[in-house]
Coordinates of C-alpha atoms in Angstrom, one line a residue:
Chain Q
M1 CA 14.7 -8.0 -41.1
N2 CA 17.1 -5.0 -38.9
Y3 CA 14.3 -4.0 -37.1
D4 CA 16.9 -1.6 -36.3
K5 CA 17.1 0.3 -39.3
Y6 CA 13.3 1.7 -38.2
L7 CA 13.4 1.8 -35.0
N8 CA 13.8 5.4 -33.3
R9 CA 17.7 5.3 -31.7
R10 CA 16.6 7.2 -29.1
I11 CA 14.0 4.8 -28.4
R12 CA 16.4 1.9 -28.4
E13 CA 18.6 3.6 -26.3
I14 CA 16.6 4.1 -23.8
K15 CA 17.5 1.7 -21.1
P16 CA 14.5 -0.9 -19.4
S17 CA 13.3 -0.7 -15.8
G18 CA 16.2 -2.0 -13.3
I19 CA 13.2 -3.3 -11.5
R20 CA 11.6 -5.2 -14.2
K21 CA 15.0 -6.5 -15.2
F22 CA 15.5 -7.9 -11.5
F23 CA 11.6 -9.7 -11.2
D24 CA 12.7 -11.9 -14.7
V25 CA 15.2 -13.7 -12.7
A26 CA 13.1 -13.9 -9.7
D27 CA 10.1 -15.0 -10.9
I28 CA 12.8 -18.6 -11.9
Y29 CA 12.0 -18.9 -7.7
R30 CA 8.8 -20.4 -7.2
D31 CA 8.6 -19.6 -2.9
V32 CA 10.1 -16.0 -3.4
I33 CA 8.9 -13.5 -1.1
S34 CA 8.9 -10.9 -2.7
L35 CA 9.5 -7.5 -0.8
G36 CA 9.5 -5.6 -4.6
V37 CA 5.8 -4.0 -5.4
G38 CA 5.3 -0.6 -5.3
E39 CA 1.8 -0.1 -5.1
P40 CA -0.6 -1.1 -2.2
D41 CA -1.4 -5.0 -0.9
F42 CA -4.4 -2.7 0.2
D43 CA -7.9 -3.7 -2.1
T44 CA -9.6 -0.6 -3.5
P45 CA -12.0 0.3 -0.7
W46 CA -15.5 -1.0 -1.5
F47 CA -17.7 2.0 -1.9
A48 CA -15.0 2.8 -5.1
R49 CA -15.4 -0.3 -6.2
K50 CA -18.9 -0.6 -6.4
A51 CA -19.0 3.1 -7.9
A52 CA -17.6 1.5 -10.9
I53 CA -19.9 -1.1 -11.1
D54 CA -23.0 1.0 -11.0
S55 CA -21.8 3.3 -14.2
I56 CA -20.8 0.6 -16.1
R57 CA -24.6 -1.5 -14.8
N58 CA -26.1 2.6 -15.5
G59 CA -24.4 2.8 -18.6
N60 CA -22.0 5.4 -17.8
T61 CA -19.8 3.7 -20.7
Q62 CA -18.9 6.8 -23.2
Y63 CA -16.6 9.3 -23.2
T64 CA -16.0 11.8 -20.6
S65 CA -15.1 15.6 -21.3
N66 CA -11.5 15.4 -22.0
S67 CA -10.8 17.1 -19.3
G68 CA -12.6 14.9 -16.8
L69 CA -15.5 14.4 -15.1
P70 CA -16.4 18.0 -14.1
A71 CA -17.7 16.5 -10.4
L72 CA -14.5 14.4 -9.9
R73 CA -12.7 17.5 -10.8
K74 CA -15.0 19.6 -8.3
A75 CA -14.2 16.9 -5.9
I76 CA -10.2 17.2 -7.0
S77 CA -10.7 20.8 -6.5
D78 CA -12.3 20.6 -2.6
Y79 CA -10.0 17.8 -1.7
L80 CA -7.0 19.8 -2.8
Q81 CA -8.0 23.1 -0.6
D82 CA -9.4 20.9 2.1
R83 CA -5.5 18.5 2.5
Q84 CA -3.2 20.9 1.7
Q85 CA -5.2 24.7 1.0
L86 CA -4.7 24.8 -1.8
E87 CA -7.0 26.7 -4.6
Y88 CA -7.2 25.5 -8.1
D89 CA -9.9 26.0 -10.5
P90 CA -11.8 22.3 -11.1
Q91 CA -12.6 24.2 -14.8
H92 CA -9.0 25.7 -15.9
E93 CA -6.4 24.4 -13.6
I94 CA -7.3 20.5 -13.4
F95 CA -7.8 17.7 -15.2
V96 CA -8.1 14.4 -15.1
T97 CA -4.8 11.4 -16.3
V98 CA -4.6 8.2 -16.8
G99 CA -2.4 8.1 -13.5
A100 CA -0.1 10.8 -12.5
S101 CA 2.4 9.2 -14.1
E102 CA 0.8 10.5 -17.9
A103 CA 1.0 13.5 -15.9
I104 CA 4.6 13.2 -16.0
D105 CA 4.3 13.2 -19.2
L106 CA 2.8 15.4 -20.3
A107 CA 4.1 18.5 -18.0
L108 CA 7.4 17.0 -19.8
R109 CA 6.1 17.4 -23.4
A110 CA 4.2 20.3 -22.9
L111 CA 7.7 22.2 -21.5
L112 CA 10.5 20.5 -23.1
E113 CA 12.7 22.0 -26.1
P114 CA 15.5 20.2 -27.0
G115 CA 18.6 20.1 -25.2
D116 CA 16.6 21.9 -22.2
E117 CA 17.8 20.1 -19.1
V118 CA 15.6 19.0 -16.5
I119 CA 17.4 18.7 -12.4
I120 CA 15.7 14.6 -11.1
P121 CA 16.5 14.4 -7.9
E122 CA 18.2 10.6 -6.6
P123 CA 17.6 8.6 -5.6
S124 CA 14.0 8.7 -7.5
Y125 CA 11.4 7.1 -9.6
V126 CA 13.2 5.4 -12.9
S127 CA 10.6 7.1 -15.4
Y128 CA 11.6 10.8 -15.0
S129 CA 15.0 10.3 -17.2
P130 CA 13.3 8.4 -20.0
L131 CA 10.7 10.4 -19.8
V132 CA 12.6 13.9 -20.4
S133 CA 15.0 11.4 -23.0
L134 CA 11.7 11.1 -24.9
C135 CA 11.6 14.7 -25.3
F136 CA 14.6 15.3 -26.0
G137 CA 15.1 16.5 -23.4
T138 CA 18.4 16.3 -20.8
P139 CA 18.3 14.3 -17.6
V140 CA 20.3 16.3 -15.2
P141 CA 20.9 14.3 -11.9
A142 CA 20.9 16.2 -8.3
V143 CA 22.2 14.0 -5.6
C144 CA 20.4 12.8 -2.5
E145 CA 22.4 11.3 0.4
A146 CA 21.3 9.7 3.5
K147 CA 23.2 12.1 5.8
D148 CA 20.4 14.8 4.9
N149 CA 17.6 11.9 5.1
F150 CA 17.7 11.8 1.4
A151 CA 16.2 15.4 1.2
L152 CA 16.8 17.8 -1.8
M153 CA 19.4 20.4 -0.3
P154 CA 19.5 23.6 -1.7
E155 CA 24.2 23.0 -1.8
H156 CA 22.7 20.2 -4.7
L157 CA 20.3 21.9 -6.4
L158 CA 22.3 24.7 -7.4
E159 CA 25.1 22.5 -8.5
S160 CA 22.9 21.1 -11.1
I161 CA 21.4 24.3 -12.4
T162 CA 22.7 25.6 -15.6
P163 CA 21.5 28.3 -18.4
R164 CA 19.7 25.5 -19.5
T165 CA 18.3 24.2 -17.1
K166 CA 14.1 24.8 -16.9
A167 CA 12.4 22.3 -14.6
L168 CA 13.1 20.7 -11.7
I169 CA 11.5 18.0 -9.9
L170 CA 10.0 17.6 -7.0
P171 CA 9.4 13.8 -6.0
Y172 CA 8.7 13.8 -2.6
P173 CA 7.3 11.6 -0.4
N174 CA 10.3 9.8 -2.1
N175 CA 10.0 6.8 -4.5
P176 CA 12.6 4.9 -3.7
T177 CA 13.7 5.9 0.4
G178 CA 11.2 7.6 1.7
A179 CA 12.1 10.7 2.4
I180 CA 9.7 13.7 2.8
M181 CA 10.7 17.4 2.9
T182 CA 9.7 19.4 5.4
R183 CA 8.1 22.5 5.3
E184 CA 11.6 24.3 5.8
Q185 CA 13.3 22.5 3.3
V186 CA 10.9 23.0 0.6
Q187 CA 10.9 26.4 1.1
A188 CA 14.3 27.1 0.4
I189 CA 14.1 24.8 -3.3
A190 CA 11.3 27.4 -3.9
R191 CA 13.7 29.9 -3.4
I192 CA 16.2 29.0 -5.8
A193 CA 13.1 28.0 -8.2
I194 CA 12.3 31.4 -7.9
E195 CA 15.6 33.0 -8.8
R196 CA 16.5 31.0 -11.1
D197 CA 13.3 31.0 -12.6
L198 CA 12.7 27.5 -13.0
I199 CA 9.6 25.5 -13.4
V200 CA 8.8 22.7 -10.7
I201 CA 7.0 19.3 -11.5
S202 CA 5.7 18.2 -8.0
D203 CA 5.2 14.7 -7.7
E204 CA 3.4 14.2 -4.7
I205 CA 1.5 10.6 -5.4
Y206 CA 2.1 9.6 -1.8
S207 CA 1.4 12.7 -0.2
E208 CA -1.3 11.2 2.1
L209 CA 1.4 8.8 3.2
T210 CA 3.4 10.7 5.6
Y211 CA 4.2 9.6 9.3
G212 CA 4.4 12.2 11.8
G213 CA 3.6 15.2 9.8
R214 CA 1.6 16.3 7.4
H215 CA 2.9 16.6 3.4
A216 CA 4.1 20.2 2.5
S217 CA 3.3 20.8 -1.5
V218 CA 5.6 23.1 -2.9
A219 CA 2.7 25.2 -4.4
A220 CA 1.6 25.9 -1.0
V221 CA 4.7 28.6 -0.3
D222 CA 4.5 32.3 -1.8
S223 CA 4.3 32.7 -5.1
M224 CA 5.0 29.0 -6.0
R225 CA 1.5 28.3 -7.8
E226 CA 2.7 30.1 -10.4
R227 CA 5.4 27.7 -11.2
T228 CA 4.4 24.7 -9.9
I229 CA 2.9 21.9 -12.0
L230 CA 0.8 19.8 -9.0
I231 CA 0.6 16.6 -10.4
N232 CA -1.4 13.2 -7.6
G233 CA -3.6 10.3 -8.3
F234 CA -5.4 8.2 -6.7
S235 CA -3.2 4.8 -6.7
K236 CA -1.4 5.2 -3.7
A237 CA -4.4 7.4 -1.2
F238 CA -6.7 4.8 -1.9
A239 CA -5.4 2.2 -3.1
M240 CA -6.3 1.9 -7.0
T241 CA -3.2 1.7 -8.9
G242 CA -5.3 -0.6 -11.1
W243 CA -7.4 2.0 -12.3
R244 CA -5.8 4.6 -14.0
V245 CA -6.8 7.9 -12.7
G246 CA -4.2 11.0 -11.5
Y247 CA -4.4 14.5 -12.2
V248 CA -2.5 17.7 -13.1
C249 CA -3.1 21.5 -11.7
A250 CA -1.4 23.8 -12.8
P251 CA -2.3 28.0 -14.2
E252 CA -4.8 27.5 -17.1
P253 CA -2.3 28.4 -19.9
L254 CA -0.1 25.7 -18.7
I255 CA -3.3 23.6 -18.7
R256 CA -4.1 24.3 -21.7
Q257 CA -1.1 23.3 -23.9
M258 CA -1.1 19.5 -21.8
L259 CA -4.7 19.5 -22.2
K260 CA -3.9 19.5 -26.1
I261 CA -1.4 16.8 -25.7
H262 CA -3.8 14.3 -23.7
Q263 CA -6.8 15.5 -26.3
Y264 CA -5.0 14.2 -28.8
A265 CA -3.3 11.0 -27.3
I266 CA -5.6 9.5 -24.9
M267 CA -9.0 11.6 -25.1
C268 CA -10.2 11.3 -21.5
A269 CA -9.2 8.6 -18.4
T270 CA -11.4 5.5 -18.4
T271 CA -14.9 6.5 -17.7
A272 CA -15.3 3.5 -15.3
S273 CA -12.9 4.5 -13.0
Q274 CA -13.4 8.5 -12.6
Y275 CA -16.3 6.6 -11.7
A276 CA -14.8 5.0 -8.4
A277 CA -12.8 8.2 -8.1
L278 CA -15.6 10.5 -7.5
S279 CA -16.5 7.8 -5.4
A280 CA -13.1 7.8 -3.1
L281 CA -13.3 11.5 -2.2
N282 CA -16.8 11.8 -1.7
Q283 CA -16.4 9.1 0.8
S284 CA -13.7 10.4 2.7
F285 CA -15.1 13.5 2.8
E286 CA -18.0 11.7 4.4
D287 CA -16.2 9.7 7.4
R288 CA -13.0 12.2 6.9
Y289 CA -10.2 10.0 4.9
A290 CA -11.5 6.7 7.4
S291 CA -10.0 4.9 5.2
I292 CA -6.8 7.0 4.2
E293 CA -6.2 6.8 7.8
Q294 CA -6.2 3.2 8.2
M295 CA -3.9 1.8 5.8
R296 CA -1.5 5.1 7.0
E297 CA -2.2 3.4 10.1
E298 CA -1.3 -0.4 9.3
Y299 CA 1.8 1.2 7.7
D300 CA 3.3 2.7 9.9
M301 CA 3.6 0.2 12.5
R302 CA 5.0 -2.2 9.8
R303 CA 7.9 1.1 8.9
R304 CA 8.5 0.7 12.5
F305 CA 8.9 -2.6 12.6
L306 CA 11.0 -2.6 9.6
V307 CA 13.9 0.2 10.3
A308 CA 14.0 -1.7 13.9
Q309 CA 15.3 -4.7 12.8
L310 CA 16.9 -3.8 10.2
N311 CA 19.5 -1.6 11.9
R312 CA 19.4 -4.0 14.4
I313 CA 20.6 -6.5 12.5
G314 CA 23.4 -3.6 11.4
L315 CA 21.9 -2.6 7.9
E316 CA 22.2 0.7 8.5
T317 CA 18.4 2.3 7.9
F318 CA 17.5 5.8 7.5
E319 CA 14.1 6.3 9.4
P320 CA 11.9 7.4 6.4
R321 CA 9.0 9.7 6.8
G322 CA 6.8 8.8 3.8
A323 CA 5.8 6.2 0.7
F324 CA 6.0 3.1 1.4
Y325 CA 9.9 1.9 1.5
V326 CA 12.8 1.4 3.7
F327 CA 15.9 2.7 1.4
P328 CA 18.6 0.4 3.8
C329 CA 21.9 1.2 3.2
V330 CA 24.1 -2.7 2.4
S331 CA 28.0 -1.6 2.9
S332 CA 28.7 -3.1 6.0
L333 CA 28.1 -5.9 4.3
G334 CA 31.3 -6.0 1.7
M335 CA 28.6 -5.4 -1.1
D336 CA 26.3 -2.9 -3.3
G337 CA 22.6 -3.2 -3.7
E338 CA 23.1 -5.3 -6.8
T339 CA 25.2 -8.0 -5.4
F340 CA 22.9 -8.1 -1.9
A341 CA 19.6 -9.0 -4.2
N342 CA 21.0 -11.6 -6.1
E343 CA 22.5 -13.0 -3.5
L344 CA 19.7 -12.7 -1.1
L345 CA 17.2 -13.9 -4.2
R346 CA 19.8 -16.4 -4.3
E347 CA 20.7 -18.0 -0.9
E348 CA 17.2 -17.0 0.7
H349 CA 14.7 -16.4 -1.9
V350 CA 13.7 -13.2 -0.8
A351 CA 12.9 -10.1 -3.5
V352 CA 14.4 -6.5 -2.6
V353 CA 15.4 -4.2 -5.2
P354 CA 18.2 -2.9 -5.8
G355 CA 19.0 0.9 -4.7
E356 CA 21.1 1.7 -7.7
A357 CA 17.4 0.8 -10.3
F358 CA 16.5 5.0 -8.9
G359 CA 20.3 6.1 -9.7
A360 CA 23.8 6.4 -9.3
V361 CA 23.6 7.3 -5.7
G362 CA 21.1 4.5 -5.1
K363 CA 24.5 1.9 -5.5
D364 CA 25.1 0.0 -2.1
Y365 CA 21.4 0.4 -0.4
V366 CA 18.4 -1.6 -1.7
R367 CA 15.0 -1.0 -1.7
I368 CA 12.5 -2.6 0.1
S369 CA 8.6 -2.0 0.3
Y370 CA 6.2 -2.7 2.8
A371 CA 3.0 -2.9 1.1
Y372 CA 3.4 -6.5 2.7
S373 CA 1.4 -8.3 5.3
I374 CA 3.4 -8.2 8.5
A375 CA 3.6 -11.5 8.0
S376 CA 5.7 -11.6 5.1
L377 CA 7.2 -9.1 6.6
K378 CA 8.9 -11.0 9.7
R379 CA 8.6 -14.2 7.2
A380 CA 11.3 -11.9 5.5
M381 CA 12.8 -9.8 8.0
E382 CA 14.0 -14.0 9.3
K383 CA 15.5 -14.9 6.3
I384 CA 17.2 -11.3 5.6
E385 CA 18.7 -11.9 9.3
R386 CA 20.1 -15.3 8.7
F387 CA 21.8 -14.0 5.4
V388 CA 23.6 -10.4 7.0
C389 CA 24.7 -12.9 9.8
R390 CA 26.3 -15.4 7.8
H391 CA 27.8 -12.6 5.2
K392 CA 29.3 -11.0 8.1
A393 CA 30.4 -13.9 9.2
N394 CA 32.3 -14.9 5.9
K395 CA 33.5 -11.2 5.4
Chain I
M1 CA -9.7 -1.0 27.3
D2 CA -8.4 2.3 25.1
K3 CA -7.7 2.3 21.6
T4 CA -3.9 1.3 22.9
D5 CA -5.0 -2.0 23.6
K6 CA -7.0 -2.2 20.9
R7 CA -4.2 -1.4 18.7
I8 CA -2.2 -4.6 20.7
L9 CA -5.5 -6.5 20.0
A10 CA -5.8 -6.1 16.2
V11 CA -2.0 -7.6 16.5
L12 CA -2.2 -10.0 18.6
K13 CA -5.2 -11.2 16.3
E14 CA -2.9 -11.5 13.0
D15 CA -0.8 -13.4 15.0
A16 CA -0.5 -13.7 18.2
R17 CA 3.1 -15.1 18.4
T18 CA 4.4 -11.3 17.9
T19 CA 6.8 -10.8 20.9
H20 CA 6.1 -7.7 24.0
E21 CA 9.5 -6.4 22.2
T22 CA 7.6 -6.2 18.0
L23 CA 4.7 -5.1 19.7
A24 CA 5.8 -2.3 21.7
T25 CA 8.5 -0.6 18.2
M26 CA 5.2 -1.8 16.3
L27 CA 3.4 0.6 18.6
S28 CA 5.9 3.4 19.7
L29 CA 5.1 1.7 23.1
E30 CA 7.6 0.9 25.6
V31 CA 8.2 -3.3 26.0
G32 CA 6.8 -2.8 30.1
D33 CA 3.6 -0.7 29.4
V34 CA 2.8 -3.3 26.6
S35 CA 3.6 -6.5 28.8
T36 CA 1.6 -4.6 31.3
R37 CA -1.2 -4.0 28.9
I38 CA -1.9 -7.7 27.6
E39 CA -1.3 -9.3 31.1
R40 CA -4.5 -7.2 32.2
M41 CA -6.5 -8.4 29.0
E42 CA -5.0 -12.1 29.8
R43 CA -6.3 -11.7 33.2
D44 CA -9.8 -10.0 32.5
G45 CA -10.2 -12.4 29.9
V46 CA -10.2 -10.3 27.2
I47 CA -7.8 -12.4 25.9
A48 CA -9.5 -15.3 26.2
K49 CA -6.9 -17.8 24.3
Y50 CA -4.1 -18.1 22.4
T51 CA -4.8 -20.7 19.3
T52 CA -4.4 -22.3 15.7
V53 CA -6.2 -21.4 13.0
V54 CA -6.0 -24.9 11.2
N55 CA -7.1 -25.1 7.2
N56 CA -8.7 -28.6 7.3
E57 CA -9.0 -29.1 3.9
L58 CA -4.8 -29.5 4.0
V59 CA -5.0 -31.3 6.4
Q60 CA -4.9 -35.6 5.2
S61 CA -7.9 -36.5 7.0
D62 CA -10.9 -38.2 6.0
D63 CA -12.7 -38.0 10.0
F64 CA -13.5 -34.4 10.4
V65 CA -16.5 -32.7 9.3
I66 CA -17.9 -29.7 10.8
A67 CA -22.4 -28.5 11.3
L68 CA -24.0 -25.5 12.4
I69 CA -27.3 -26.5 13.8
E70 CA -30.2 -24.0 13.9
V71 CA -31.6 -24.1 17.3
K72 CA -35.4 -23.3 18.3
V73 CA -36.2 -23.3 21.9
T74 CA -38.2 -21.9 24.4
P75 CA -37.1 -19.0 26.9
Q76 CA -36.8 -19.5 30.3
M77 CA -38.6 -17.3 33.3
T78 CA -36.0 -15.8 34.8
H79 CA -32.9 -17.5 33.2
G80 CA -34.3 -16.4 29.4
F81 CA -32.4 -18.3 26.8
D82 CA -28.7 -18.6 29.4
S83 CA -30.0 -22.1 30.8
I84 CA -30.4 -24.0 27.4
A85 CA -27.6 -22.1 26.0
R86 CA -25.1 -23.6 29.2
E87 CA -26.6 -26.8 28.7
I88 CA -25.9 -27.3 24.9
M89 CA -22.4 -25.5 25.9
Q90 CA -21.1 -27.9 27.8
C91 CA -21.5 -30.7 25.4
E92 CA -17.7 -30.9 24.3
Q93 CA -18.5 -32.3 20.5
V94 CA -19.8 -28.5 20.7
S95 CA -17.4 -25.7 19.5
S96 CA -20.0 -22.9 19.5
V97 CA -22.4 -21.6 20.9
Y98 CA -24.6 -18.5 19.4
L99 CA -27.7 -16.7 20.5
M100 CA -28.7 -15.3 17.4
S101 CA -31.8 -12.4 15.8
G102 CA -34.2 -13.8 13.9
S103 CA -35.9 -16.8 12.4
Y104 CA -34.1 -19.1 15.5
D105 CA -32.9 -18.6 18.7
L106 CA -29.2 -20.4 18.8
S107 CA -27.0 -21.0 16.7
V108 CA -24.9 -24.1 17.4
I109 CA -21.3 -25.6 15.8
V110 CA -20.6 -28.8 15.9
E111 CA -17.4 -31.2 15.1
G112 CA -17.7 -35.0 14.8
R113 CA -15.8 -37.3 12.8
N114 CA -18.4 -38.1 10.6
L115 CA -21.6 -37.7 9.5
K116 CA -23.3 -40.2 11.2
E117 CA -21.8 -39.4 15.1
V118 CA -23.3 -35.4 13.9
S119 CA -26.6 -36.4 13.8
S120 CA -26.0 -38.8 16.4
F121 CA -25.5 -35.7 18.9
V122 CA -28.6 -33.8 17.0
S123 CA -30.7 -37.1 17.4
A124 CA -29.6 -38.9 21.0
R125 CA -28.4 -35.1 22.5
L126 CA -29.4 -32.0 21.2
S127 CA -33.0 -32.7 20.7
V128 CA -34.0 -34.4 22.9
M129 CA -33.3 -31.7 25.3
E130 CA -35.8 -30.3 27.4
N131 CA -37.2 -26.6 25.9
V132 CA -35.9 -27.3 22.7
I133 CA -38.7 -27.2 19.7
S134 CA -37.1 -28.4 16.0
T135 CA -33.4 -27.8 15.5
A136 CA -31.8 -27.6 11.6
T137 CA -29.0 -29.6 11.2
H138 CA -26.8 -27.9 8.3
F139 CA -22.7 -30.0 7.3
I140 CA -20.3 -27.4 6.1
L141 CA -19.2 -28.8 3.0
K142 CA -16.0 -25.8 2.4
K143 CA -14.2 -22.9 4.2
Y144 CA -13.3 -20.7 2.0
K145 CA -12.6 -17.9 4.6
S146 CA -12.4 -18.5 8.6
E147 CA -11.1 -16.9 11.3
G148 CA -10.6 -14.0 8.9
V149 CA -8.0 -16.3 7.2
V150 CA -8.9 -17.3 2.8
L151 CA -8.5 -21.3 3.1
D152 CA -9.2 -21.2 -0.7
R153 CA -5.9 -21.6 -2.5
G154 CA -7.4 -20.5 -6.1
A155 CA -8.3 -17.8 -4.7
D156 CA -4.5 -16.8 -4.1
K157 CA -3.7 -13.0 -6.2
K158 CA -0.2 -13.2 -8.3
R159 CA 0.6 -9.8 -7.9
Q160 CA 2.5 -8.3 -11.0
E161 CA 5.4 -7.1 -10.0
L162 CA 5.6 -4.0 -12.2
V163 CA 8.2 -1.1 -11.6

């Protein structure tokens, strides 16, 4: 049977994730040290796991409200107020999604008409561009450069704006670069968004993982709240990736439309997961975010270790201030990121992700995740150093 | 002892071979400062020993057993439990001695080549000590986790490589 005849052309044309493709290769080797995964290596805090178990034991196994447990929405509202001085009404301006990923999809689906353009800073997480395409929109990259520490600069945003631009995705702290945007940088972008009448979809999933300064949300900038769709979740801050709990905050007219899609496509986020998320927040209010702080400190040690080691062996690496990735440039070896990743995997059995998976501008880079124990990072760095020395000599 | 000392200890407890340079990088300190602090902690006995955690399951050898012995003793005037504990810890077979709260007094961990060796230690050496009232010997059958290290290979979680 020729299935292409039945399948949607747009779907067929979407490329599978470049990360996925790479790990299918990595699976061939048995002793691979992978530095590829984009999720915390910590287990979900026990109190959150226990809350989910208790909810199941108590028979709380039905749907929740489409928007999510009222207590969870209230806790999210309190959390945003507490951590970022953002005010969102838990009744009308917040709802719980199946991970931040669903929220990104909903925001795009609610906004886009065919042909609308969405600006996506590059390098960025792999899903934004395909999701825009699925809505018949046009993804437009805005280049971010190493010399700007991979922040989105006003001039690059302006270059990308056309009369068809409807929205900007602002993914900071950034996967894969680990870049953050300072308050001043966010303000500069906000001014343009207001002037050019853009909606900003702010993916702040790594907001708790910043080093040497708190995260600055675009929603906190004057006059930005009304044009911001704020997206966050529990995966990174609470090591809860597998639970799939995220949330979206926006003015009510936007929330109302997104909620319809969520209602028809999903119903509600998984009930037990919502109880776990609620417990994660409640515990954090009690112990003043001790579990987050503990993870953050551990990541910070690994981050400093990797940046110092990579620069020492001659792979130029800017100091990332967020998330759990470093993004070294490998061009000093006379190869691009893809070649580096393939050869490193083949010769030393260490897996890193080619930067190009996150956009063409990432061509000369690789992404290294430090969501791994310091012991694995040390072993991997020894192998990377050996690899680099060998190829420098051969050059 | 301050917060920085504790952070140094936390890293060393994970990997005692971490160099002072690496520690300095990880904790944002001067190398000299790290060295001074470690030397002080070694001198003061805060760092008692650098050792190796061995997974004995993988050491191809049949001649190794560990027993945990619950010991009840009569505390002595002025010395309390100290003098009997010190007497027990002199024995070379003993790897740990802890004073416990609860239903017995001393927890004694003994290593030997086989059951016979450990039981003869208990019957000939330990239970005959003055002030030892009773002993209960438990042999360790399998170590799932030891010194913070998971030794149970069946528990390895394979992380799925996703986006």
